[in-house]
C-alpha cells in the first residue's frame, strides 16, 4: 500500500487496483474473525487461506 501512496493512489478513495482475483490473505487458524469478514466485504472472488 505504501507504493500506491507514493504514486498518489488512495486505496480508501479509489479502491484497489489490478486483478483482485490474485489477492490472497494468509493467516493462522487463530486469526480474528474480522479477517474473513473483511475479505468477504471486499469481494466474493477474494480468499483467505489458513495454511496447515
PDB file of N, CA and C in Angstrom:
ATOM      1  N   UNK A   1       0.813  -1.186   0.000  1.00  0.00           N
ATOM      2  CA  UNK A   1       0.000   0.000   0.000  1.00  0.00           C
ATOM      3  C   UNK A   1       0.862   1.258   0.000  1.00  0.00           C
ATOM      4  N   UNK A   2       2.053   1.156   0.542  1.00  0.00           N
ATOM      5  CA  UNK A   2       2.941   2.310   0.567  1.00  0.00           C
ATOM      6  C   UNK A   2       3.303   2.747  -0.844  1.00  0.00           C
ATOM      7  N   UNK A   3       3.497   1.778  -1.744  1.00  0.00           N
ATOM      8  CA  UNK A   3       3.840   2.151  -3.117  1.00  0.00           C
ATOM      9  C   UNK A   3       2.686   2.895  -3.785  1.00  0.00           C
ATOM     10  N   UNK A   4       1.438   2.508  -3.464  1.00  0.00           N
ATOM     11  CA  UNK A   4       0.289   3.239  -4.006  1.00  0.00           C
ATOM     12  C   UNK A   4       0.283   4.673  -3.503  1.00  0.00           C
ATOM     13  N   UNK A   5       0.577   4.847  -2.222  1.00  0.00           N
ATOM     14  CA  UNK A   5       0.586   6.188  -1.634  1.00  0.00           C
ATOM     15  C   UNK A   5       1.639   7.060  -2.298  1.00  0.00           C
ATOM     16  N   UNK A   6       2.776   6.480  -2.583  1.00  0.00           N
ATOM     17  CA  UNK A   6       3.842   7.244  -3.232  1.00  0.00           C
ATOM     18  C   UNK A   6       3.464   7.660  -4.651  1.00  0.00           C
ATOM     19  N   UNK A   7       2.581   6.903  -5.287  1.00  0.00           N
ATOM     20  CA  UNK A   7       2.139   7.226  -6.644  1.00  0.00           C
ATOM     21  C   UNK A   7       0.906   8.125  -6.641  1.00  0.00           C
ATOM     22  N   UNK A   8       0.436   8.502  -5.462  1.00  0.00           N
ATOM     23  CA  UNK A   8      -0.735   9.362  -5.373  1.00  0.00           C
ATOM     24  C   UNK A   8      -2.049   8.606  -5.420  1.00  0.00           C
ATOM     25  N   UNK A   9      -2.006   7.286  -5.249  1.00  0.00           N
ATOM     26  CA  UNK A   9      -3.221   6.479  -5.267  1.00  0.00           C
ATOM     27  C   UNK A   9      -3.712   6.283  -3.838  1.00  0.00           C
ATOM     28  N   UNK A  10      -4.972   6.559  -3.595  1.00  0.00           N
ATOM     29  CA  UNK A  10      -5.573   6.366  -2.280  1.00  0.00           C
ATOM     30  C   UNK A  10      -6.504   5.158  -2.328  1.00  0.00           C
ATOM     31  N   UNK A  11      -6.147   4.106  -1.609  1.00  0.00           N
ATOM     32  CA  UNK A  11      -6.987   2.915  -1.583  1.00  0.00           C
ATOM     33  C   UNK A  11      -8.351   3.244  -0.990  1.00  0.00           C
ATOM     34  N   UNK A  12      -8.373   4.094   0.039  1.00  0.00           N
ATOM     35  CA  UNK A  12      -9.645   4.459   0.665  1.00  0.00           C
ATOM     36  C   UNK A  12     -10.563   5.190  -0.314  1.00  0.00           C
ATOM     37  N   UNK A  13     -10.008   6.038  -1.164  1.00  0.00           N
ATOM     38  CA  UNK A  13     -10.829   6.822  -2.091  1.00  0.00           C
ATOM     39  C   UNK A  13     -11.044   6.123  -3.426  1.00  0.00           C
ATOM     40  N   UNK A  14     -10.007   5.439  -3.932  1.00  0.00           N
ATOM     41  CA  UNK A  14     -10.058   4.887  -5.283  1.00  0.00           C
ATOM     42  C   UNK A  14     -10.233   3.376  -5.340  1.00  0.00           C
ATOM     43  N   UNK A  15     -10.105   2.703  -4.205  1.00  0.00           N
ATOM     44  CA  UNK A  15     -10.204   1.250  -4.191  1.00  0.00           C
ATOM     45  C   UNK A  15      -8.894   0.592  -4.604  1.00  0.00           C
ATOM     46  N   UNK A  16      -8.910  -0.728  -4.633  1.00  0.00           N
ATOM     47  CA  UNK A  16      -7.722  -1.479  -5.013  1.00  0.00           C
ATOM     48  C   UNK A  16      -7.582  -1.517  -6.523  1.00  0.00           C
ATOM     49  N   UNK A  17      -6.346  -1.566  -6.981  1.00  0.00           N
ATOM     50  CA  UNK A  17      -6.079  -1.601  -8.420  1.00  0.00           C
ATOM     51  C   UNK A  17      -5.660  -3.010  -8.825  1.00  0.00           C
ATOM     52  N   UNK A  18      -5.827  -3.326 -10.080  1.00  0.00           N
ATOM     53  CA  UNK A  18      -5.338  -4.598 -10.603  1.00  0.00           C
ATOM     54  C   UNK A  18      -6.383  -5.695 -10.532  1.00  0.00           C
ATOM     55  N   UNK A  19      -5.912  -6.908 -10.749  1.00  0.00           N
ATOM     56  CA  UNK A  19      -6.772  -8.086 -10.767  1.00  0.00           C
ATOM     57  C   UNK A  19      -7.009  -8.558  -9.337  1.00  0.00           C
ATOM     58  N   UNK A  20      -8.171  -8.264  -8.797  1.00  0.00           N
ATOM     59  CA  UNK A  20      -8.466  -8.590  -7.407  1.00  0.00           C
ATOM     60  C   UNK A  20      -8.524 -10.092  -7.163  1.00  0.00           C
ATOM     61  N   UNK A  21      -8.706 -10.885  -8.211  1.00  0.00           N
ATOM     62  CA  UNK A  21      -8.738 -12.336  -8.029  1.00  0.00           C
ATOM     63  C   UNK A  21      -7.388 -12.882  -7.596  1.00  0.00           C
ATOM     64  N   UNK A  22      -6.335 -12.104  -7.788  1.00  0.00           N
ATOM     65  CA  UNK A  22      -4.993 -12.555  -7.414  1.00  0.00           C
ATOM     66  C   UNK A  22      -4.646 -12.244  -5.960  1.00  0.00           C
ATOM     67  N   UNK A  23      -5.488 -11.497  -5.287  1.00  0.00           N
ATOM     68  CA  UNK A  23      -5.212 -11.141  -3.901  1.00  0.00           C
ATOM     69  C   UNK A  23      -5.521 -12.335  -3.002  1.00  0.00           C
ATOM     70  N   UNK A  24      -4.567 -12.679  -2.144  1.00  0.00           N
ATOM     71  CA  UNK A  24      -4.738 -13.759  -1.180  1.00  0.00           C
ATOM     72  C   UNK A  24      -4.281 -13.263   0.180  1.00  0.00           C
ATOM     73  N   UNK A  25      -4.957 -13.690   1.193  1.00  0.00           N
ATOM     74  CA  UNK A  25      -4.556 -13.374   2.558  1.00  0.00           C
ATOM     75  C   UNK A  25      -4.222 -14.689   3.245  1.00  0.00           C
ATOM     76  N   UNK A  26      -3.027 -14.757   3.792  1.00  0.00           N
ATOM     77  CA  UNK A  26      -2.601 -15.937   4.543  1.00  0.00           C
ATOM     78  C   UNK A  26      -2.598 -15.577   6.018  1.00  0.00           C
ATOM     79  N   UNK A  27      -3.257 -16.388   6.816  1.00  0.00           N
ATOM     80  CA  UNK A  27      -3.284 -16.130   8.248  1.00  0.00           C
ATOM     81  C   UNK A  27      -3.421 -17.450   8.990  1.00  0.00           C
ATOM     82  N   UNK A  28      -3.210 -17.409  10.269  1.00  0.00           N
ATOM     83  CA  UNK A  28      -3.282 -18.627  11.079  1.00  0.00           C
ATOM     84  C   UNK A  28      -4.737 -18.979  11.386  1.00  0.00           C
ATOM     85  N   UNK A  29      -4.926 -20.204  11.868  1.00  0.00           N
ATOM     86  CA  UNK A  29      -6.271 -20.636  12.267  1.00  0.00           C
ATOM     87  C   UNK A  29      -6.827 -19.787  13.399  1.00  0.00           C
ATOM     88  N   UNK A  30      -5.946 -19.174  14.168  1.00  0.00           N
ATOM     89  CA  UNK A  30      -6.392 -18.369  15.304  1.00  0.00           C
ATOM     90  C   UNK A  30      -6.565 -16.889  14.949  1.00  0.00           C
ATOM     91  N   UNK A  31      -6.575 -16.571  13.661  1.00  0.00           N
ATOM     92  CA  UNK A  31      -6.759 -15.177  13.228  1.00  0.00           C
ATOM     93  C   UNK A  31      -8.144 -14.682  13.644  1.00  0.00           C
ATOM     94  N   UNK A  32      -8.247 -13.409  13.878  1.00  0.00           N
ATOM     95  CA  UNK A  32      -9.509 -12.795  14.288  1.00  0.00           C
ATOM     96  C   UNK A  32     -10.554 -12.981  13.188  1.00  0.00           C
ATOM     97  N   UNK A  33     -11.806 -13.187  13.572  1.00  0.00           N
ATOM     98  CA  UNK A  33     -12.883 -13.415  12.605  1.00  0.00           C
ATOM     99  C   UNK A  33     -13.028 -12.272  11.609  1.00  0.00           C
ATOM    100  N   UNK A  34     -12.576 -11.086  11.979  1.00  0.00           N
ATOM    101  CA  UNK A  34     -12.741  -9.929  11.098  1.00  0.00           C
ATOM    102  C   UNK A  34     -11.931 -10.055   9.809  1.00  0.00           C
ATOM    103  N   UNK A  35     -10.888 -10.892   9.807  1.00  0.00           N
ATOM    104  CA  UNK A  35     -10.102 -11.090   8.579  1.00  0.00           C
ATOM    105  C   UNK A  35     -11.003 -11.673   7.499  1.00  0.00           C
ATOM    106  N   UNK A  36     -11.675 -12.775   7.807  1.00  0.00           N
ATOM    107  CA  UNK A  36     -12.581 -13.415   6.844  1.00  0.00           C
ATOM    108  C   UNK A  36     -13.729 -12.475   6.480  1.00  0.00           C
ATOM    109  N   UNK A  37     -14.291 -11.798   7.453  1.00  0.00           N
ATOM    110  CA  UNK A  37     -15.419 -10.892   7.219  1.00  0.00           C
ATOM    111  C   UNK A  37     -15.029  -9.758   6.277  1.00  0.00           C
ATOM    112  N   UNK A  38     -13.877  -9.147   6.510  1.00  0.00           N
ATOM    113  CA  UNK A  38     -13.441  -8.037   5.670  1.00  0.00           C
ATOM    114  C   UNK A  38     -13.101  -8.481   4.259  1.00  0.00           C
ATOM    115  N   UNK A  39     -12.531  -9.649   4.106  1.00  0.00           N
ATOM    116  CA  UNK A  39     -12.256 -10.152   2.762  1.00  0.00           C
ATOM    117  C   UNK A  39     -13.564 -10.409   2.013  1.00  0.00           C
ATOM    118  N   UNK A  40     -14.567 -10.914   2.707  1.00  0.00           N
ATOM    119  CA  UNK A  40     -15.867 -11.139   2.076  1.00  0.00           C
ATOM    120  C   UNK A  40     -16.493  -9.818   1.640  1.00  0.00           C
ATOM    121  N   UNK A  41     -16.306  -8.769   2.429  1.00  0.00           N
ATOM    122  CA  UNK A  41     -16.844  -7.460   2.065  1.00  0.00           C
ATOM    123  C   UNK A  41     -16.140  -6.876   0.843  1.00  0.00           C
ATOM    124  N   UNK A  42     -14.867  -7.206   0.676  1.00  0.00           N
ATOM    125  CA  UNK A  42     -14.103  -6.676  -0.453  1.00  0.00           C
ATOM    126  C   UNK A  42     -14.497  -7.333  -1.770  1.00  0.00           C
ATOM    127  N   UNK A  43     -15.041  -8.529  -1.715  1.00  0.00           N
ATOM    128  CA  UNK A  43     -15.477  -9.170  -2.944  1.00  0.00           C
ATOM    129  C   UNK A  43     -15.504 -10.675  -2.819  1.00  0.00           C
ATOM    130  N   UNK A  44     -16.438 -11.304  -3.520  1.00  0.00           N
ATOM    131  CA  UNK A  44     -16.587 -12.759  -3.411  1.00  0.00           C
ATOM    132  C   UNK A  44     -15.427 -13.543  -4.023  1.00  0.00           C
ATOM    133  N   UNK A  45     -14.633 -12.931  -4.865  1.00  0.00           N
ATOM    134  CA  UNK A  45     -13.532 -13.649  -5.520  1.00  0.00           C
ATOM    135  C   UNK A  45     -12.261 -13.674  -4.682  1.00  0.00           C
ATOM    136  N   UNK A  46     -12.230 -12.896  -3.627  1.00  0.00           N
ATOM    137  CA  UNK A  46     -11.040 -12.847  -2.787  1.00  0.00           C
ATOM    138  C   UNK A  46     -11.088 -13.983  -1.783  1.00  0.00           C
ATOM    139  N   UNK A  47      -9.927 -14.487  -1.395  1.00  0.00           N
ATOM    140  CA  UNK A  47      -9.939 -15.627  -0.493  1.00  0.00           C
ATOM    141  C   UNK A  47      -8.970 -15.452   0.661  1.00  0.00           C
ATOM    142  N   UNK A  48      -9.297 -16.156   1.722  1.00  0.00           N
ATOM    143  CA  UNK A  48      -8.433 -16.214   2.895  1.00  0.00           C
ATOM    144  C   UNK A  48      -7.970 -17.655   3.010  1.00  0.00           C
ATOM    145  N   UNK A  49      -6.677 -17.846   3.183  1.00  0.00           N
ATOM    146  CA  UNK A  49      -6.128 -19.199   3.308  1.00  0.00           C
ATOM    147  C   UNK A  49      -5.546 -19.382   4.696  1.00  0.00           C
ATOM    148  N   UNK A  50      -5.778 -20.557   5.230  1.00  0.00           N
ATOM    149  CA  UNK A  50      -5.243 -20.915   6.534  1.00  0.00           C
ATOM    150  C   UNK A  50      -4.284 -22.091   6.335  1.00  0.00           C
ATOM    151  N   UNK A  51      -3.006 -21.811   6.076  1.00  0.00           N
ATOM    152  CA  UNK A  51      -2.067 -22.915   5.836  1.00  0.00           C
ATOM    153  C   UNK A  51      -1.938 -23.794   7.077  1.00  0.00           C
ATOM    154  N   UNK A  52      -1.891 -25.082   6.858  1.00  0.00           N
ATOM    155  CA  UNK A  52      -1.838 -26.013   7.983  1.00  0.00           C
ATOM    156  C   UNK A  52      -0.507 -26.394   8.277  1.00  0.00           C
TER     157      UNK A  52
END
